[in-house]
Short mmCIF file of C-alpha atoms in Angstrom, two decimals:
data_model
loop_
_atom_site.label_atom_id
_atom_site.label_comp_id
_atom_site.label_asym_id
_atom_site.label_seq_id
_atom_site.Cartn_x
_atom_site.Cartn_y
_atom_site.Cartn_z
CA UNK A 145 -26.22 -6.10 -12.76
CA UNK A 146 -22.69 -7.05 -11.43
CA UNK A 147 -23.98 -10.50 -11.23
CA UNK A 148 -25.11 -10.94 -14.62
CA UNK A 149 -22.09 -9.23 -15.71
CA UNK A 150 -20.21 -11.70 -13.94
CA UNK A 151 -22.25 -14.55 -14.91
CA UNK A 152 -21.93 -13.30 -18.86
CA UNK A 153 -18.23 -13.43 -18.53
CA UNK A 154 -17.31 -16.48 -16.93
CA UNK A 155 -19.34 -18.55 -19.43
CA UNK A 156 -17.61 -16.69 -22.41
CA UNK A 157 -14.73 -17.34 -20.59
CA UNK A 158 -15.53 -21.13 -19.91
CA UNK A 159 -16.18 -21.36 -23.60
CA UNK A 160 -13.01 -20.21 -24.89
CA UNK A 161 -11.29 -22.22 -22.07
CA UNK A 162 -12.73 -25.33 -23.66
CA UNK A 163 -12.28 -24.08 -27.51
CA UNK A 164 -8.22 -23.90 -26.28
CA UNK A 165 -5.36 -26.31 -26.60
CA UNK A 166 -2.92 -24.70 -24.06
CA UNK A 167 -2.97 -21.79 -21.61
CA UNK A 168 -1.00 -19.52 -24.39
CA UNK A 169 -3.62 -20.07 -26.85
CA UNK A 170 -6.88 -19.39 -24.02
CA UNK A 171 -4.75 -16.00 -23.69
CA UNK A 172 -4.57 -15.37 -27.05
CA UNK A 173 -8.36 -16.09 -27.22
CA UNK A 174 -9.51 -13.84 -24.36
CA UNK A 175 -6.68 -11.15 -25.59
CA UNK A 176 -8.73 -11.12 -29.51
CA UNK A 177 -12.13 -12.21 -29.15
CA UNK A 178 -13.71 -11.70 -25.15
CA UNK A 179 -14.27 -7.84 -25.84
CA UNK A 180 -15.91 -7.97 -29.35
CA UNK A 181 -17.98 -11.16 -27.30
CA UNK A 182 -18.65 -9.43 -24.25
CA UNK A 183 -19.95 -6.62 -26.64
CA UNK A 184 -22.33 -8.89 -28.59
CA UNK A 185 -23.94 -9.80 -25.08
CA UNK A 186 -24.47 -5.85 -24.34
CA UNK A 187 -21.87 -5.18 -21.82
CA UNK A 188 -21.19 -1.63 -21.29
CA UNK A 189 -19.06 -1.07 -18.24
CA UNK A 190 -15.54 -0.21 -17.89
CA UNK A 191 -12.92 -2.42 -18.70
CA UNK A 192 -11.91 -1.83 -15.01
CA UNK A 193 -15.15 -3.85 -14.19
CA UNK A 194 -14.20 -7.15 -15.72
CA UNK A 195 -10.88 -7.33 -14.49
CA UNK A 196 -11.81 -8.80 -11.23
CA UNK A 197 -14.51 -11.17 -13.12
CA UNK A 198 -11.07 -12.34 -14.97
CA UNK A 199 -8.66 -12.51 -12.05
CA UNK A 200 -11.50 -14.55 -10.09
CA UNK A 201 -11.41 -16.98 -13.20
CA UNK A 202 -8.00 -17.21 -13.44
CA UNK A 203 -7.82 -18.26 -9.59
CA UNK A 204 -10.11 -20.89 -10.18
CA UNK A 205 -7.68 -22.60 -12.68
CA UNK A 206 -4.64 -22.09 -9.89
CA UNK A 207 -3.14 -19.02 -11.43
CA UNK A 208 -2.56 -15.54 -10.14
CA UNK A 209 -3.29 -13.04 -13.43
CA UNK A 210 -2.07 -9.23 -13.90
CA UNK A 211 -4.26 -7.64 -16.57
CA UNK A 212 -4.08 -4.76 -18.61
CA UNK A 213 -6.08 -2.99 -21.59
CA UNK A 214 -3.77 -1.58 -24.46
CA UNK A 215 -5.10 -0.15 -27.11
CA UNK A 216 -7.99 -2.81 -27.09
CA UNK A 217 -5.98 -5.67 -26.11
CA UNK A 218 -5.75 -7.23 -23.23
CA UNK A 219 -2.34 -8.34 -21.82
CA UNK A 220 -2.25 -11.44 -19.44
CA UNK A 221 0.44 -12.45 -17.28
CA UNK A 222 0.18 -14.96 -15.44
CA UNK A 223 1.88 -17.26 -12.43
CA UNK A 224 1.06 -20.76 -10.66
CA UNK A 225 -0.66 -20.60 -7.30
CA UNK A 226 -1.23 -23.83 -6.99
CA UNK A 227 1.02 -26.56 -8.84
CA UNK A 228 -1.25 -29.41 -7.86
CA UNK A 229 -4.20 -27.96 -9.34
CA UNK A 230 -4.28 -25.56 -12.58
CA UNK A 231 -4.88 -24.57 -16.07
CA UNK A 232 -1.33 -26.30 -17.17
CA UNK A 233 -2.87 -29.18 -15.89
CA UNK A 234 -6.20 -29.41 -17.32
CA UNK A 235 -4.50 -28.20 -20.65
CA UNK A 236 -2.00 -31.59 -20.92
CA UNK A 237 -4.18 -33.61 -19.22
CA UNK A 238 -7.09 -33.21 -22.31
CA UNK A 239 -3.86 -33.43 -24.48
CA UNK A 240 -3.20 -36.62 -23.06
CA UNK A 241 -6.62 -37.88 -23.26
CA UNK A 242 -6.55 -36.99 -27.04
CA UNK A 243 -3.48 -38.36 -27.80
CA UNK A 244 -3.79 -42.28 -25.68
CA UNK A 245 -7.28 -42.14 -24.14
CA UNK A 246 -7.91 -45.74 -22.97
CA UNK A 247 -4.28 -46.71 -22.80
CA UNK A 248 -2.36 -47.91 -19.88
CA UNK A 249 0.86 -45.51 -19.40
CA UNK A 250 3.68 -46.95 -20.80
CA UNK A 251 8.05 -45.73 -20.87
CA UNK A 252 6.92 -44.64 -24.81
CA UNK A 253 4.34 -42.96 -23.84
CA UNK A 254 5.54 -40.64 -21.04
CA UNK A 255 8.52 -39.85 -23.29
CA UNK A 256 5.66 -38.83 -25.07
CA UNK A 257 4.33 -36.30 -22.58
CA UNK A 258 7.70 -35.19 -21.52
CA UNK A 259 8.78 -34.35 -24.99
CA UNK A 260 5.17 -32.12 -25.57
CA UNK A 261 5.37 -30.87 -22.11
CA UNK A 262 8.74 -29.49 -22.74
CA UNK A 263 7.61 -27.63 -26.20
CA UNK A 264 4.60 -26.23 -24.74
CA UNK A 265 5.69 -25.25 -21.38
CA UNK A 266 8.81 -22.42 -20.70
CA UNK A 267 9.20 -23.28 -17.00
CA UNK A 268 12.76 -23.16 -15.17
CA UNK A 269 11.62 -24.56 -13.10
CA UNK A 270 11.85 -28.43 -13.19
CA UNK A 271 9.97 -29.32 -10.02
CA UNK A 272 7.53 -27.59 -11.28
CA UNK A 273 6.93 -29.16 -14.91
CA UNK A 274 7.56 -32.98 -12.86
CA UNK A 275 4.35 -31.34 -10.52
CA UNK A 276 2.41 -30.53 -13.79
CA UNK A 277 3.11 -33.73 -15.35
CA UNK A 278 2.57 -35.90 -12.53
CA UNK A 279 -0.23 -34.63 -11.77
CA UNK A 280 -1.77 -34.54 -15.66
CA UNK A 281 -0.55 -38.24 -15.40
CA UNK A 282 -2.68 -38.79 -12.26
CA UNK A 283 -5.87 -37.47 -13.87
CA UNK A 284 -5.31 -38.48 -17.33
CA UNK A 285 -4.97 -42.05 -16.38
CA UNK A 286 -7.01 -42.52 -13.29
CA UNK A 287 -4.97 -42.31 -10.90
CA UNK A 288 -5.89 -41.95 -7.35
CA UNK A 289 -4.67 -39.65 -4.59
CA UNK A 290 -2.78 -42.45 -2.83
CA UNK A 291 -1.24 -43.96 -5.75
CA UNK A 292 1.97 -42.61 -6.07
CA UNK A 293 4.03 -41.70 -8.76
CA UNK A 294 7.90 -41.41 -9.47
CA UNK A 295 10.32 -39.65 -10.88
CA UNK A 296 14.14 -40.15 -11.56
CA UNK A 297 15.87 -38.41 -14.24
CA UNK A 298 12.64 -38.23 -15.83
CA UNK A 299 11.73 -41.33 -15.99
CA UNK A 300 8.72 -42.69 -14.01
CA UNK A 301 7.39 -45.29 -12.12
CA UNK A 302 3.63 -45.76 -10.95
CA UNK A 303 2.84 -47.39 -7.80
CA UNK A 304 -0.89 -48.05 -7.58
CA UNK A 305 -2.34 -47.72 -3.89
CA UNK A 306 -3.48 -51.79 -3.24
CA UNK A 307 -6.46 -51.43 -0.67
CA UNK A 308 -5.80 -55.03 0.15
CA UNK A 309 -2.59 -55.29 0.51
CA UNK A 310 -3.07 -51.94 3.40
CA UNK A 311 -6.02 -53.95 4.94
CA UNK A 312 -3.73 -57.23 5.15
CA UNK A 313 -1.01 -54.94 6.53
CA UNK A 314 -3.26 -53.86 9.02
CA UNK A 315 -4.51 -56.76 10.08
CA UNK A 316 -1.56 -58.20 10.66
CA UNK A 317 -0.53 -55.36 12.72
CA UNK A 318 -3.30 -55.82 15.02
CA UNK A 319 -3.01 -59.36 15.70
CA UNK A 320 0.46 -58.77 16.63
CA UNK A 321 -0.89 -57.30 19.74
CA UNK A 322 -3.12 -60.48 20.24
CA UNK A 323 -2.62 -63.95 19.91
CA UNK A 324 -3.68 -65.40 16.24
CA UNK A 325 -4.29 -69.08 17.75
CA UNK A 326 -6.40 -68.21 20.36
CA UNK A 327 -8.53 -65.78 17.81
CA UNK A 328 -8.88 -68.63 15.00
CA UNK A 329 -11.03 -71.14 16.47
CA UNK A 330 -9.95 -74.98 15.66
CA UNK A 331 -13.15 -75.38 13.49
CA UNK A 332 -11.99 -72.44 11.19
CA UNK A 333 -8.55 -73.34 11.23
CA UNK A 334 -9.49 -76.54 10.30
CA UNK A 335 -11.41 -75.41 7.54
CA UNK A 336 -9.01 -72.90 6.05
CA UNK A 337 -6.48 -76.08 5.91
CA UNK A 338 -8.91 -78.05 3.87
CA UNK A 339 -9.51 -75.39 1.46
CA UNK A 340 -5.84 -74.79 0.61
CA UNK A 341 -5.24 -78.93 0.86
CA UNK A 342 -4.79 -79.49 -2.70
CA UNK A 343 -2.48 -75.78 -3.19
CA UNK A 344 0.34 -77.55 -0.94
CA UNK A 345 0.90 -73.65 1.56
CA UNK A 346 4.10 -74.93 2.50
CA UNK A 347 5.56 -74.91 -1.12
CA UNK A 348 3.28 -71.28 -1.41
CA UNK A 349 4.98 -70.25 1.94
CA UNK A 350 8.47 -71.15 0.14
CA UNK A 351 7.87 -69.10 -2.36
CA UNK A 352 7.24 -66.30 -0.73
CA UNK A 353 9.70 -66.49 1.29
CA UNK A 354 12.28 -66.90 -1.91
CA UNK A 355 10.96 -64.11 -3.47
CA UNK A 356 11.59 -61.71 -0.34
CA UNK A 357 14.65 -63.34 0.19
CA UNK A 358 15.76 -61.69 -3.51
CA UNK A 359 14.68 -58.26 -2.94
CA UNK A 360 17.14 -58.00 0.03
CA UNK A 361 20.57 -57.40 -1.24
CA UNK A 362 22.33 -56.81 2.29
CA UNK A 363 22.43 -57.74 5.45
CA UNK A 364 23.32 -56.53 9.17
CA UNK A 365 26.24 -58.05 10.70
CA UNK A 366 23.87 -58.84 13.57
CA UNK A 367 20.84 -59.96 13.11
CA UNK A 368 18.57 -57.56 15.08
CA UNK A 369 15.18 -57.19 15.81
CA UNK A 370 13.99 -54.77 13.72
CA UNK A 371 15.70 -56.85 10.71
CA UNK A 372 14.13 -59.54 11.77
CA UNK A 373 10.08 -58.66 12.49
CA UNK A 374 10.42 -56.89 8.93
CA UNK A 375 11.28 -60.60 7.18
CA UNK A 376 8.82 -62.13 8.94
CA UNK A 377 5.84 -59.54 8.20
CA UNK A 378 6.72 -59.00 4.82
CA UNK A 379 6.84 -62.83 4.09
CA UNK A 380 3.79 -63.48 6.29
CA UNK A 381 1.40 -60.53 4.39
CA UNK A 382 2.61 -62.31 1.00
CA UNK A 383 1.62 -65.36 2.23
CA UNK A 384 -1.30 -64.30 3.01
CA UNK A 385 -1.84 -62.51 -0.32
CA UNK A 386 -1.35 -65.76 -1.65
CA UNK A 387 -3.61 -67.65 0.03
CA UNK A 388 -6.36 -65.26 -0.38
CA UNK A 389 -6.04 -65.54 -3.60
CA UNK A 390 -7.21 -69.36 -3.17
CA UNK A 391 -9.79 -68.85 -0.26
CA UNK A 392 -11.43 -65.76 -2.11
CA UNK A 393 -14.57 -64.45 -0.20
CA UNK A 394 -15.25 -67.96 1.28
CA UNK A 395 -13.47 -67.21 4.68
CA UNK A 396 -13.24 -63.45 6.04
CA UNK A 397 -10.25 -61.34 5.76
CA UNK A 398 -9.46 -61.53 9.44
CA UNK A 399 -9.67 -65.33 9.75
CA UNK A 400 -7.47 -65.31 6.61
CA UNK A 401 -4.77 -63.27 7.96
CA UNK A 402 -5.11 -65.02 11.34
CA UNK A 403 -4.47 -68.72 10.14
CA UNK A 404 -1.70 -66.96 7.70
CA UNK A 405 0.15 -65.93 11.00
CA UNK A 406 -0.50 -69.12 13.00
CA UNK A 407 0.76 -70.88 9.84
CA UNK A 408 4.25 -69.47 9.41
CA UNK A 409 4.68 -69.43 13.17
CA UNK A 410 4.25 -73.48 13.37
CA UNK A 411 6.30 -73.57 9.83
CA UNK A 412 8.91 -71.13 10.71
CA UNK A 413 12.15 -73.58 9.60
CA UNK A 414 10.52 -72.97 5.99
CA UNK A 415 11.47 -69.48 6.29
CA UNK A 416 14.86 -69.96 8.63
CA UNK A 417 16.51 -72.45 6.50
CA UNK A 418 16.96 -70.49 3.18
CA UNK A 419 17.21 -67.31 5.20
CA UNK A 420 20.12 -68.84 6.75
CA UNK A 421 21.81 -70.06 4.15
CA UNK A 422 21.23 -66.06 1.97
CA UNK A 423 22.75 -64.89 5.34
CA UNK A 424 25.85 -67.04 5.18
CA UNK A 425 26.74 -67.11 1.63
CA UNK A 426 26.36 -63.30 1.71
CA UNK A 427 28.90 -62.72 4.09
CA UNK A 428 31.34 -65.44 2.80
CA UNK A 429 31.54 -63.76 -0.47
CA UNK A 430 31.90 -60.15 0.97
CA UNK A 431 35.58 -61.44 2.73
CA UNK A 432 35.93 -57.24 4.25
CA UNK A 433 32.40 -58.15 6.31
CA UNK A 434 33.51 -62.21 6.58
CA UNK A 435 35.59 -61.36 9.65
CA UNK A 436 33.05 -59.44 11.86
CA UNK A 437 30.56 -62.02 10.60
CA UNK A 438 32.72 -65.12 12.15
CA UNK A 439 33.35 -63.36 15.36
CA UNK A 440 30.00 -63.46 16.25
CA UNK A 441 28.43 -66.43 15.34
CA UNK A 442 31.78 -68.93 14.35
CA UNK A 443 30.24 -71.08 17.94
CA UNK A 444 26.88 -71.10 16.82
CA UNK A 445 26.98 -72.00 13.03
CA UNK A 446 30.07 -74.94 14.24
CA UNK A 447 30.55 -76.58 17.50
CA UNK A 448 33.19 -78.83 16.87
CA UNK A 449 36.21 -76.58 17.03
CA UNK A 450 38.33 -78.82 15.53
CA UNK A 451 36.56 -78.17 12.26
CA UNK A 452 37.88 -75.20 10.43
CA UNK A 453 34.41 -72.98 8.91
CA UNK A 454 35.92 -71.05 6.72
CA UNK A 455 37.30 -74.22 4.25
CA UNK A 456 33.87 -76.30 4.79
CA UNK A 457 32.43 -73.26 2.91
CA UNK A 458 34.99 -72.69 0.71
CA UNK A 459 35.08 -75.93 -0.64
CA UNK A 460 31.24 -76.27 -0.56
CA UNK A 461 30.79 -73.12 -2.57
CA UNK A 462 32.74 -73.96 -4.93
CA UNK A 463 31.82 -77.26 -5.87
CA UNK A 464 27.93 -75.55 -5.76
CA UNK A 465 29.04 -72.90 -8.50
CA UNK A 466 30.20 -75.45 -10.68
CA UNK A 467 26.78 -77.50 -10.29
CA UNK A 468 24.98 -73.59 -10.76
CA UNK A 469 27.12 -73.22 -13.78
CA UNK A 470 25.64 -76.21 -15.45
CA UNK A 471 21.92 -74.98 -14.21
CA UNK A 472 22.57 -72.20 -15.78
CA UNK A 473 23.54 -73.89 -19.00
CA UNK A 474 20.41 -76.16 -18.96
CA UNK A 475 18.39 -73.70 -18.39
CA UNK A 476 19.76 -71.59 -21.66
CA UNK A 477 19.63 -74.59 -24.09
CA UNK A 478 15.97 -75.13 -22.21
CA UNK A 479 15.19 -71.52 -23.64
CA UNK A 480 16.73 -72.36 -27.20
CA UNK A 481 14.69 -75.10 -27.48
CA UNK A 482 11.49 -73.70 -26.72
CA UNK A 483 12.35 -70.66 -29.33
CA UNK A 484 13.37 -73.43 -31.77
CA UNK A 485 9.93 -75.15 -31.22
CA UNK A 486 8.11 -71.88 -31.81
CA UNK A 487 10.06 -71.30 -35.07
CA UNK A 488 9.31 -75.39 -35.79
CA UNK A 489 5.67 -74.27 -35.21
CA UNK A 490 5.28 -71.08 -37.39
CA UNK A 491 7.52 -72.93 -40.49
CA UNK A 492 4.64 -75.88 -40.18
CA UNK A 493 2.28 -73.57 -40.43
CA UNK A 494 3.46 -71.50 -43.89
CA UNK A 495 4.52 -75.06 -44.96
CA UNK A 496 0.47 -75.94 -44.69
CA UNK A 497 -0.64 -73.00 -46.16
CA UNK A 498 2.41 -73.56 -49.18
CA UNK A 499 1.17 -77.18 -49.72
CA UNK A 500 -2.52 -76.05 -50.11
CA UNK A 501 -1.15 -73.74 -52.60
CA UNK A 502 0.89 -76.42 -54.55
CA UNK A 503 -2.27 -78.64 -54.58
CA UNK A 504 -4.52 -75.41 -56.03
CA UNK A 505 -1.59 -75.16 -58.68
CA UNK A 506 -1.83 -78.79 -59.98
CA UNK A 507 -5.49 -78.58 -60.06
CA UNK A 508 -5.14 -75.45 -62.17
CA UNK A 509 -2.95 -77.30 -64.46
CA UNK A 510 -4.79 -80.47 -64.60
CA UNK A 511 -7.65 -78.16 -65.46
CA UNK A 512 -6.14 -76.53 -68.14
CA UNK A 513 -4.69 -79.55 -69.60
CA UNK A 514 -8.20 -80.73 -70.17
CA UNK A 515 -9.48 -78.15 -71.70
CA UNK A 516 -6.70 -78.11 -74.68
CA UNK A 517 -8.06 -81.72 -75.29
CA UNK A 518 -11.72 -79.87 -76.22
CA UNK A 519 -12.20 -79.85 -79.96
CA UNK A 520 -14.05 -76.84 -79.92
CA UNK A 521 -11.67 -74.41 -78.64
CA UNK A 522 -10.47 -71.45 -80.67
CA UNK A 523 -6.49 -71.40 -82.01
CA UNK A 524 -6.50 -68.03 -79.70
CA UNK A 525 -8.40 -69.46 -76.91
CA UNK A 526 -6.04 -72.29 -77.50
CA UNK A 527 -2.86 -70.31 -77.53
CA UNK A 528 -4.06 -68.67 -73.71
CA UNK A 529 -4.54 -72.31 -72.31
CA UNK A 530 -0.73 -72.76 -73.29
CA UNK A 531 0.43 -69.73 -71.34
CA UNK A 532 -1.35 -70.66 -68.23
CA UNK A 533 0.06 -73.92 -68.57
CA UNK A 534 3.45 -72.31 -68.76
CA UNK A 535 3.19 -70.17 -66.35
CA UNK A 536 1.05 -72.73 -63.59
CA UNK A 537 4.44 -74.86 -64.02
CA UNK A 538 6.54 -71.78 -63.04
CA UNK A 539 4.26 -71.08 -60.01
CA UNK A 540 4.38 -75.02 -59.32
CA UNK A 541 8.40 -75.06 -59.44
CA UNK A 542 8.26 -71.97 -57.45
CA UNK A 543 5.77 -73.16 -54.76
CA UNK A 544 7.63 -76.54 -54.48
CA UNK A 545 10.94 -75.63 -54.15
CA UNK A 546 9.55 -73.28 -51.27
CA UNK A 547 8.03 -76.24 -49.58
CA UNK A 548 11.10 -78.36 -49.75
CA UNK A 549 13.19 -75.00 -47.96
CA UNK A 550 10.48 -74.69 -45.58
CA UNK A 551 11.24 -78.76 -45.12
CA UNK A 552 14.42 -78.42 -44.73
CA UNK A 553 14.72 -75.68 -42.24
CA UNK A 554 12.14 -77.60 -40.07
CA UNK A 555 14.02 -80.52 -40.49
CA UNK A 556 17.39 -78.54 -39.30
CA UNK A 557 15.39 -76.94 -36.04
CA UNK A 558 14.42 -80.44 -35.09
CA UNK A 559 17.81 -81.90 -35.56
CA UNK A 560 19.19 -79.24 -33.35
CA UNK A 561 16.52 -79.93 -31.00
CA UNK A 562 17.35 -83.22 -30.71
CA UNK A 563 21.16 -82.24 -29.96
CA UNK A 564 20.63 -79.24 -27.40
CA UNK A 565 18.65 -82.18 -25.63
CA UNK A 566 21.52 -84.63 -25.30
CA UNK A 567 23.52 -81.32 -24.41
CA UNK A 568 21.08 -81.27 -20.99
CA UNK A 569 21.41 -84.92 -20.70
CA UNK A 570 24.81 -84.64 -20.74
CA UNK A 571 24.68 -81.62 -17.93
CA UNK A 572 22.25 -83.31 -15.53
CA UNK A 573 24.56 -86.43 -15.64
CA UNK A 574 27.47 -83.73 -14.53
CA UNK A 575 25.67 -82.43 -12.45
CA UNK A 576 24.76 -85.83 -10.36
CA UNK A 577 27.97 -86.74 -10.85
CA UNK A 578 29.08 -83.44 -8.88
CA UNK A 579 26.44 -83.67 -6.55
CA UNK A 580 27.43 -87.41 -5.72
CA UNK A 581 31.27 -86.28 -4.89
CA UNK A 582 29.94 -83.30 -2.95
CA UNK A 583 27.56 -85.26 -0.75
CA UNK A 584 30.04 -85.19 2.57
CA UNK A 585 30.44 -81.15 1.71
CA UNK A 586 27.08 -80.92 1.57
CA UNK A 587 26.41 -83.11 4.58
CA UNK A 588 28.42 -79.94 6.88
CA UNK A 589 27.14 -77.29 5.30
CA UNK A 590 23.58 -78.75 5.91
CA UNK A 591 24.69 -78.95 10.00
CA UNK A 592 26.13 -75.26 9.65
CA UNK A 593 23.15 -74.07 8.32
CA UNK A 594 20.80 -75.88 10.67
CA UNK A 595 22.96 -75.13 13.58
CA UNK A 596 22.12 -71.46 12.00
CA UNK A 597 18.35 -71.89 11.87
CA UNK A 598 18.20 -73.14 15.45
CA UNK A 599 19.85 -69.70 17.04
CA UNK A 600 17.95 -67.66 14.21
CA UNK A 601 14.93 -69.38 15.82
CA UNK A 602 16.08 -68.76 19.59
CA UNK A 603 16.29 -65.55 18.46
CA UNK A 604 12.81 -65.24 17.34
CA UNK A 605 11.42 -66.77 20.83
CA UNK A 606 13.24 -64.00 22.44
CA UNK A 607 12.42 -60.96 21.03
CA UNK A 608 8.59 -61.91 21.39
#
């Protein structure tokens, strides 16, 4: 009998969990209707009975309930147990569902979800409500457990686990410990290199190491190990990202990530040089760090002493920022002229589509015009041939002097065009021009930095 009292009560219970929106309304739900329900199913015992049937329930959804019977209705209190897993959850999380089902999450739409979560929910807690959202987020949007999700001030930021990106991680680990050219055999290696012939890796391997390169915004005053094996596995696992994207399933993981490492060890300049130069310019342009900076490496970066380092960069950077200035400039008018091309574009297009509709309006009218030369029209039939006459040449005024705007303005885009591109012609001649008077500046530098790569490389044989 306790069983099927049980049994009778949790699927009332499961049903009215379903039929609700939020946790207040189940309450309200069991509080009016499960005792006129359990009723209609013939229970009989004691309220006493159920409670436990309830509390179990409410432990299910990660909630700790006090019940009590007043004057036929029962009062719920409740508390979380478990703020990964609960009714709070299940309730925003079908809310969510509702609201963006098939939707990728987006800043607009977590506002969203903050803004109901905060409404519906009367916690003080704010760890709390970021664990219930979160974790609504996770389910609602098929999330996995080691995909993580952050917040700050609110706002979030997904992080999707990659599976790949752990394997290549791991593999790279591993061979670490070994040697990668004694594990890829010359037949594979030589295989791998004909596959990625026509992607040019070494340009892919500069790349990658550019884009690591911009993610780091400072730098020890001594470059040391640690610092160092991080650069290289980071910009070695991209590579090999890269790559793998090429190769696809027609070479194995492991052989992938092997040739990957053998590759940037035999290329490792590729990586040095603009690593070197990031290192340099950094310090020179953060003068309270310049100083420690020089006393350590001023012998290795120049070994004529005569030679003062501080003005050979001086007077290289600054004839660079002027070239960078004019990049920058190019690369703005470059930007203006592609928007002006799109505008060009769309103003062609509603210039076609007015034309077609000029044409229609002269065929109208030609149409028209014929027909008053018919002897057996009517003086009223007559009469409505003159108004659409009237009015076609209203619509054809109208239409035409709309074409000859839409002319105009596509006529003004191009001319514009056609100056922002003697604007870059103008730059790029500047620019050599600069370049040409640098070439001596450019010419140290270029030794300062190499003199650079060559202990940065040193460096590398030792710590292995």
């Amino acid at each position: 009998m306790h069983t099927t009292h049980r049994n009778i009560t949790f699927e009332i219970l499961n049903d009215l969990f379903s039929a609700s929106t939020n946790l207040n309304d189940f309450n309200n739900n069991i509080s009016n209707n499960l005792l006129r329900l359990l009723q209609t199913q013939g229970f009989t015992q004691e309220f006493s009975t159920l409670i436990p049937f309830l509390q179990e329930f409410y432990a299910s959804k990660g909630l700790n309930a006090t019940i009590k019977l007043k004057k036929n209705i029962i009062e719920i209190k409740t508390i979380i147990t478990n703020p990964n897993n609960n009714a709070y959850i299940d309730f925003l999380s079908l809310w969510i569902k509702s609201q963006f089902n098939n939707k990728e999450i987006t800043p607009e739409i977590f506002q969203a979800i903050i803004n109901h979560s905060k409404q519906h929910f009367s916690f003080h807690d704010e760890k709390l409500l970021k664990s219930i959202i979160r974790n609504a987020i996770k389910k609602s949007f098929n999330l996995k457990n080691r995909d993580s999700l952050f917040f700050k001030n609110f706002k979030i930021y997904v992080r999707k686990f990659d599976y790949d990106f752990a394997q290549i991680n791991k593999e790279l680990r591993n061979i670490k410990k070994l040697n990668s050219s004694q594990l890829l055999a010359i037949s594979d290696k030589d295989n791998i290199s004909m596959l990625l012939k026509n992607s040019n890796p070494k340009i892919i391997l500069q790349d990658c190491t550019n884009n690591i390169l911009q993610n780091i915004k400072t730098f020890p005053v001594v470059i040391n190990a640690k610092f160092y094996n991080k650069l290289l596995h980071n910009v070695t696992r991209d590579f090999r990202i890269q790559i793998g994207k090429i190769l696809d399933n027609q070479i194995s993981s492991f052989n992938q990530t092997c040739f990957a490492e053998d590759f940037v060890r035999e290329n490792i300049t590729i990586i040095l040089l603009p690593l070197a130069k990031k290192i340099i310019y950094y310090f020179f342009s953060h003068p309270d760090l310049w100083t420690n900076f020089l006393q350590t490496y001023q012998k290795k970066l120049l070994t004529d002493s005569s030679q003062n380092l501080q003005n050979i960069l001086a007077d290289y950077f600054a004839a660079q920022e002027k070239i960078d200035i004019k990049n920058n400039n190019i690369q703005n008018i470059t930007r203006q002229i592609k928007e002006n091309e799109k505008n060009i574009f769309e103003l062609q297009q509603k210039s076609l589509k007015k034309d077609t509709e000029l044409q229609n309006l002269n065929k109208d009218y030609e149409n028209n015009k014929a027909n008053l030369k018919t002897t057996t029209i009517t003086s009223t039939e007559q009469e409505n041939i003159n108004s659409n006459l009237s009015r076609l040449l209203n619509e054809q005024k109208t239409a035409l002097f709309a074409l000859e705007k839409l002319t105009e303005s596509i006529e003004m885009l191009k001319k514009d065009n056609n100056m922002l591109q003697q604007e870059i012609k103008s730059y790029q001649a500047k620019i050599q021009e600069l370049q040409a008077n640098m070439f001596s500046k450019t010419e140290k530098f270029n030794i300062i930095c190499n003199n650079f790569v060559n202990y940065l490389a040193e460096y590398k044989n030792e710590i292995q």
